Amino acid sequence: KAQIAAVRRSSGDLVLNVDSDTTIAADVVMKLALKMQDPAVGAAMGQLTASNRNDTWLTRLIDMEYWLACNEERAAQARFGAVMCCCGPCAMYRRSALLLLLDQYETQLFRGKPSDFGEDRHLTILMLKAGLRTEYVPDAIAATVVPDRLGPYLRQQLRWARSTFRDTWLGLRLLPSLHRYLTLDVVGQNLGPLLLALSVLPGLAQFALTGTVPWSVILMIASMTIIRCSVAALRTRQLRFLGFSLHTF
């Protein structure tokens, strides 16, 4: 509600959304605004890092998770003109487009009930439905506070997962108008966790019923994890990304 009130009261062409626990670099506004000079762009997000990265083992893993989410997932989506979620901690919007979408945004319902989470993803979907592009600016850096304990982290991830599934359903009609890669990306994001669960559960059943270790399942998941982390380590030239394998668990 506060965000909507701010948009209606402001008079500028661009609106910057920043979370209260986020610190943006001095040049973030300029770099995002440069991307927004293209009138076909409705929103652009910056790169997120964990400001409390060095606090715990979990914050170190989340910092790497953010790098992968921004510089693999969002960067690939931006290559095809449609970042599927301009993240709330640091995102810029075109106000003229926002004003046309605010009524839909404010009265967002899912299965007949008001939605009070995942507003950044939903607003991004509305921008794409309006025919505008959404972009990612990797050198616009924003540092945000991330959960340092497992309980709050799991609650955050559950909230984000609900948002992903909900807005995927709402945005299905949008996919035919986007590049085919985006359809592949959305299918992967939504079916990936299910396929992982389907591979793990039979392995657990095998161990429980026969007492034998499901090595094929373990080796497949481990090899996919190591390959992904090795690619990230090579791209960043940072060996710490090999430790991101722990995030799989």
Short mmCIF file of C-alpha atoms in Angstrom, two decimals:
data_model
loop_
_atom_site.label_atom_id
_atom_site.label_comp_id
_atom_site.label_asym_id
_atom_site.label_seq_id
_atom_site.Cartn_x
_atom_site.Cartn_y
_atom_site.Cartn_z
CA LYS A 1 0.00 0.00 0.00
CA ALA A 2 2.86 2.37 0.80
CA GLN A 3 4.46 1.65 -2.55
CA ILE A 4 1.22 2.38 -4.42
CA ALA A 5 0.70 5.63 -2.48
CA ALA A 6 4.24 6.75 -3.32
CA VAL A 7 3.75 6.06 -7.03
CA ARG A 8 0.49 8.04 -7.13
CA ARG A 9 1.98 11.02 -5.29
CA SER A 10 5.28 11.23 -7.18
CA SER A 11 5.73 13.32 -10.31
CA GLY A 12 8.88 11.93 -11.92
CA ASP A 13 9.16 9.70 -14.97
CA LEU A 14 10.93 6.88 -13.11
CA VAL A 15 10.29 5.20 -9.77
CA LEU A 16 13.05 3.44 -7.81
CA ASN A 17 11.98 0.68 -5.42
CA VAL A 18 14.48 -0.13 -2.64
CA ASP A 19 13.93 -2.31 0.44
CA SER A 20 14.52 -0.73 3.85
CA ASP A 21 17.43 -3.10 4.58
CA THR A 22 19.16 -2.47 1.23
CA THR A 23 22.07 -0.15 0.49
CA ILE A 24 22.58 0.86 -3.14
CA ALA A 25 25.87 1.88 -4.74
CA ALA A 26 26.32 5.57 -5.60
CA ASP A 27 25.84 4.97 -9.34
CA VAL A 28 22.83 2.63 -9.22
CA VAL A 29 20.21 5.28 -10.07
CA MET A 30 22.24 6.51 -13.05
CA LYS A 31 22.86 3.02 -14.43
CA LEU A 32 19.25 1.92 -14.11
CA ALA A 33 18.02 5.21 -15.58
CA LEU A 34 20.30 4.75 -18.60
CA LYS A 35 18.65 1.38 -19.27
CA MET A 36 15.22 2.99 -18.91
CA GLN A 37 15.99 5.54 -21.66
CA ASP A 38 14.58 2.96 -24.07
CA PRO A 39 10.80 3.60 -24.00
CA ALA A 40 10.15 -0.09 -24.62
CA VAL A 41 11.61 -0.94 -21.18
CA GLY A 42 9.09 -0.92 -18.35
CA ALA A 43 11.33 -2.08 -15.51
CA ALA A 44 14.97 -2.83 -14.75
CA MET A 45 16.66 -4.45 -11.76
CA GLY A 46 20.18 -4.30 -10.38
CA GLN A 47 22.47 -7.02 -9.09
CA LEU A 48 21.87 -8.14 -5.49
CA THR A 49 24.57 -9.08 -3.01
CA ALA A 50 24.40 -10.02 0.68
CA SER A 51 25.59 -7.13 2.85
CA ASN A 52 26.04 -9.53 5.79
CA ARG A 53 27.79 -12.19 3.68
CA ASN A 54 30.53 -12.88 6.22
CA ASP A 55 28.22 -13.43 9.21
CA THR A 56 27.49 -17.16 8.94
CA TRP A 57 27.91 -20.15 6.62
CA LEU A 58 24.28 -19.61 5.54
CA THR A 59 24.77 -15.96 4.54
CA ARG A 60 27.80 -17.00 2.48
CA LEU A 61 25.68 -19.58 0.63
CA ILE A 62 22.85 -17.08 0.08
CA ASP A 63 25.30 -14.52 -1.34
CA MET A 64 26.38 -17.12 -3.91
CA GLU A 65 22.73 -18.03 -4.51
CA TYR A 66 22.02 -14.36 -5.31
CA TRP A 67 24.96 -14.20 -7.72
CA LEU A 68 23.68 -17.24 -9.60
CA ALA A 69 20.08 -15.98 -9.62
CA CYS A 70 21.18 -12.59 -10.99
CA ASN A 71 24.05 -13.47 -13.32
CA GLU A 72 22.75 -16.74 -14.70
CA GLU A 73 18.95 -16.76 -14.46
CA ARG A 74 18.13 -13.03 -14.76
CA ALA A 75 20.98 -12.35 -17.20
CA ALA A 76 19.74 -15.12 -19.51
CA GLN A 77 16.15 -13.89 -19.30
CA ALA A 78 17.25 -10.32 -20.04
CA ARG A 79 19.00 -11.54 -23.19
CA PHE A 80 15.51 -12.37 -24.48
CA GLY A 81 13.91 -9.16 -23.18
CA ALA A 82 11.92 -10.52 -20.27
CA VAL A 83 13.32 -10.75 -16.75
CA MET A 84 10.52 -12.67 -15.05
CA CYS A 85 11.00 -11.02 -11.64
CA CYS A 86 12.58 -7.61 -11.08
CA CYS A 87 13.52 -8.14 -7.45
CA GLY A 88 12.08 -5.76 -4.86
CA PRO A 89 15.35 -4.75 -3.13
CA CYS A 90 16.49 -2.77 -6.19
CA ALA A 91 14.24 -2.17 -9.18
CA MET A 92 13.30 0.84 -11.31
CA TYR A 93 9.92 1.23 -13.02
CA ARG A 94 8.45 3.53 -15.65
CA ARG A 95 5.83 5.57 -13.78
CA SER A 96 3.53 6.07 -16.79
CA ALA A 97 3.23 2.29 -17.12
CA LEU A 98 2.78 1.84 -13.37
CA LEU A 99 -0.16 4.24 -13.30
CA LEU A 100 -1.98 2.14 -15.90
CA LEU A 101 -1.37 -1.05 -13.89
CA LEU A 102 -1.96 0.14 -10.32
CA ASP A 103 -5.61 -0.88 -10.16
CA GLN A 104 -4.74 -4.45 -11.21
CA TYR A 105 -1.76 -4.44 -8.88
CA GLU A 106 -3.67 -3.16 -5.86
CA THR A 107 -6.58 -5.59 -6.24
CA GLN A 108 -4.44 -8.68 -6.88
CA LEU A 109 -6.32 -11.85 -5.97
CA PHE A 110 -5.39 -15.51 -6.11
CA ARG A 111 -8.16 -18.10 -5.78
CA GLY A 112 -10.44 -15.32 -4.54
CA LYS A 113 -8.14 -14.11 -1.75
CA PRO A 114 -5.96 -10.96 -1.60
CA SER A 115 -2.26 -11.66 -2.26
CA ASP A 116 0.16 -10.01 0.17
CA PHE A 117 3.46 -11.55 -0.90
CA GLY A 118 5.60 -11.73 -4.03
CA GLU A 119 4.58 -8.23 -5.15
CA ASP A 120 7.79 -7.74 -7.15
CA ARG A 121 7.20 -10.81 -9.30
CA HIS A 122 3.56 -9.92 -9.86
CA LEU A 123 4.36 -6.35 -10.86
CA THR A 124 6.96 -7.65 -13.32
CA ILE A 125 4.39 -9.97 -14.90
CA LEU A 126 1.98 -7.04 -15.27
CA MET A 127 4.71 -5.02 -17.02
CA LEU A 128 5.32 -7.85 -19.47
CA LYS A 129 1.58 -8.25 -20.07
CA ALA A 130 1.47 -4.55 -20.97
CA GLY A 131 3.94 -5.29 -23.78
CA LEU A 132 7.00 -3.74 -22.13
CA ARG A 133 10.44 -5.28 -21.71
CA THR A 134 12.06 -5.94 -18.34
CA GLU A 135 15.84 -5.77 -18.02
CA TYR A 136 18.77 -6.66 -15.78
CA VAL A 137 21.71 -4.28 -15.15
CA PRO A 138 24.60 -6.32 -13.66
CA ASP A 139 26.78 -3.37 -12.70
CA ALA A 140 24.05 -1.64 -10.67
CA ILE A 141 24.96 -3.18 -7.31
CA ALA A 142 22.66 -3.29 -4.28
CA ALA A 143 23.61 -4.95 -0.98
CA THR A 144 20.75 -6.33 1.09
CA VAL A 145 20.50 -8.10 4.44
CA VAL A 146 19.81 -11.84 4.09
CA PRO A 147 18.61 -14.38 6.71
CA ASP A 148 21.43 -15.65 8.93
CA ARG A 149 19.48 -18.54 10.43
CA LEU A 150 17.85 -21.54 8.78
CA GLY A 151 14.31 -20.96 10.11
CA PRO A 152 13.83 -17.45 8.64
CA TYR A 153 15.56 -18.57 5.44
CA LEU A 154 13.19 -21.50 4.93
CA ARG A 155 10.17 -19.27 5.58
CA GLN A 156 11.50 -16.80 2.99
CA GLN A 157 12.04 -19.58 0.45
CA LEU A 158 8.54 -20.96 1.02
CA ARG A 159 7.06 -17.48 0.45
CA TRP A 160 9.09 -17.06 -2.74
CA ALA A 161 8.13 -20.53 -4.00
CA ARG A 162 4.43 -19.77 -3.49
CA SER A 163 4.90 -16.53 -5.40
CA THR A 164 6.68 -18.31 -8.27
CA PHE A 165 3.98 -20.95 -8.66
CA ARG A 166 1.14 -18.41 -8.33
CA ASP A 167 2.49 -15.93 -10.86
CA THR A 168 3.54 -18.66 -13.28
CA TRP A 169 -0.13 -19.67 -13.38
CA LEU A 170 -1.19 -16.05 -13.88
CA GLY A 171 1.40 -15.51 -16.62
CA LEU A 172 0.88 -18.65 -18.71
CA ARG A 173 -1.03 -16.73 -21.40
CA LEU A 174 1.92 -14.38 -21.67
CA LEU A 175 4.48 -17.03 -22.64
CA PRO A 176 3.45 -17.48 -26.33
CA SER A 177 4.25 -13.79 -26.94
CA LEU A 178 7.77 -14.17 -25.49
CA HIS A 179 10.84 -15.93 -26.82
CA ARG A 180 10.68 -19.73 -26.58
CA TYR A 181 13.62 -19.72 -24.19
CA LEU A 182 11.40 -18.05 -21.57
CA THR A 183 8.92 -20.93 -21.79
CA LEU A 184 11.79 -23.39 -21.24
CA ASP A 185 12.99 -21.29 -18.30
CA VAL A 186 9.57 -21.11 -16.64
CA VAL A 187 8.95 -24.84 -17.13
CA GLY A 188 12.37 -25.61 -15.64
CA GLN A 189 11.80 -23.40 -12.60
CA ASN A 190 8.45 -24.99 -11.82
CA LEU A 191 9.15 -28.62 -12.73
CA GLY A 192 12.76 -28.71 -11.51
CA PRO A 193 11.91 -29.04 -7.80
CA LEU A 194 9.28 -31.67 -8.60
CA LEU A 195 11.71 -33.72 -10.67
CA LEU A 196 14.33 -33.46 -7.92
CA ALA A 197 11.79 -34.72 -5.39
CA LEU A 198 10.78 -37.57 -7.71
CA SER A 199 14.42 -38.64 -7.96
CA VAL A 200 15.12 -38.40 -4.21
CA LEU A 201 11.99 -40.19 -2.94
CA PRO A 202 12.59 -43.48 -4.82
CA GLY A 203 16.18 -43.39 -3.57
CA LEU A 204 14.99 -43.06 0.01
CA ALA A 205 12.43 -45.83 -0.56
CA GLN A 206 15.16 -48.10 -1.96
CA PHE A 207 17.33 -47.51 1.10
CA ALA A 208 14.43 -48.06 3.52
CA LEU A 209 13.07 -51.21 1.86
CA THR A 210 16.24 -52.95 0.68
CA GLY A 211 19.00 -51.47 2.81
CA THR A 212 21.04 -50.70 -0.31
CA VAL A 213 22.43 -47.26 -1.11
CA PRO A 214 20.91 -45.66 -4.27
CA TRP A 215 24.29 -44.72 -5.76
CA SER A 216 22.88 -43.87 -9.18
CA VAL A 217 20.63 -41.17 -7.72
CA ILE A 218 23.38 -39.81 -5.48
CA LEU A 219 25.95 -39.68 -8.27
CA MET A 220 23.55 -38.02 -10.72
CA ILE A 221 22.55 -35.23 -8.30
CA ALA A 222 26.14 -34.78 -7.09
CA SER A 223 27.54 -34.58 -10.63
CA MET A 224 24.94 -32.01 -11.76
CA THR A 225 25.66 -29.92 -8.64
CA ILE A 226 29.43 -30.06 -9.10
CA ILE A 227 29.18 -29.12 -12.78
CA ARG A 228 26.99 -26.11 -12.00
CA CYS A 229 29.24 -24.91 -9.18
CA SER A 230 32.38 -25.44 -11.26
CA VAL A 231 30.98 -23.30 -14.08
CA ALA A 232 30.19 -20.53 -11.57
CA ALA A 233 33.68 -20.81 -10.06
CA LEU A 234 35.24 -20.50 -13.52
CA ARG A 235 33.08 -17.53 -14.50
CA THR A 236 33.78 -15.62 -11.28
CA ARG A 237 37.33 -16.96 -10.79
CA GLN A 238 36.32 -17.58 -7.16
CA LEU A 239 36.86 -21.01 -5.63
CA ARG A 240 34.22 -20.28 -2.98
CA PHE A 241 31.54 -21.22 -5.51
CA LEU A 242 32.66 -24.85 -5.26
CA GLY A 243 31.32 -24.70 -1.70
CA PHE A 244 27.89 -23.80 -3.07
CA SER A 245 27.43 -27.56 -3.51
CA LEU A 246 26.31 -27.53 0.16
CA HIS A 247 23.29 -25.44 -0.90
CA THR A 248 21.82 -28.48 -2.68
CA PHE A 249 21.06 -30.13 0.64
#
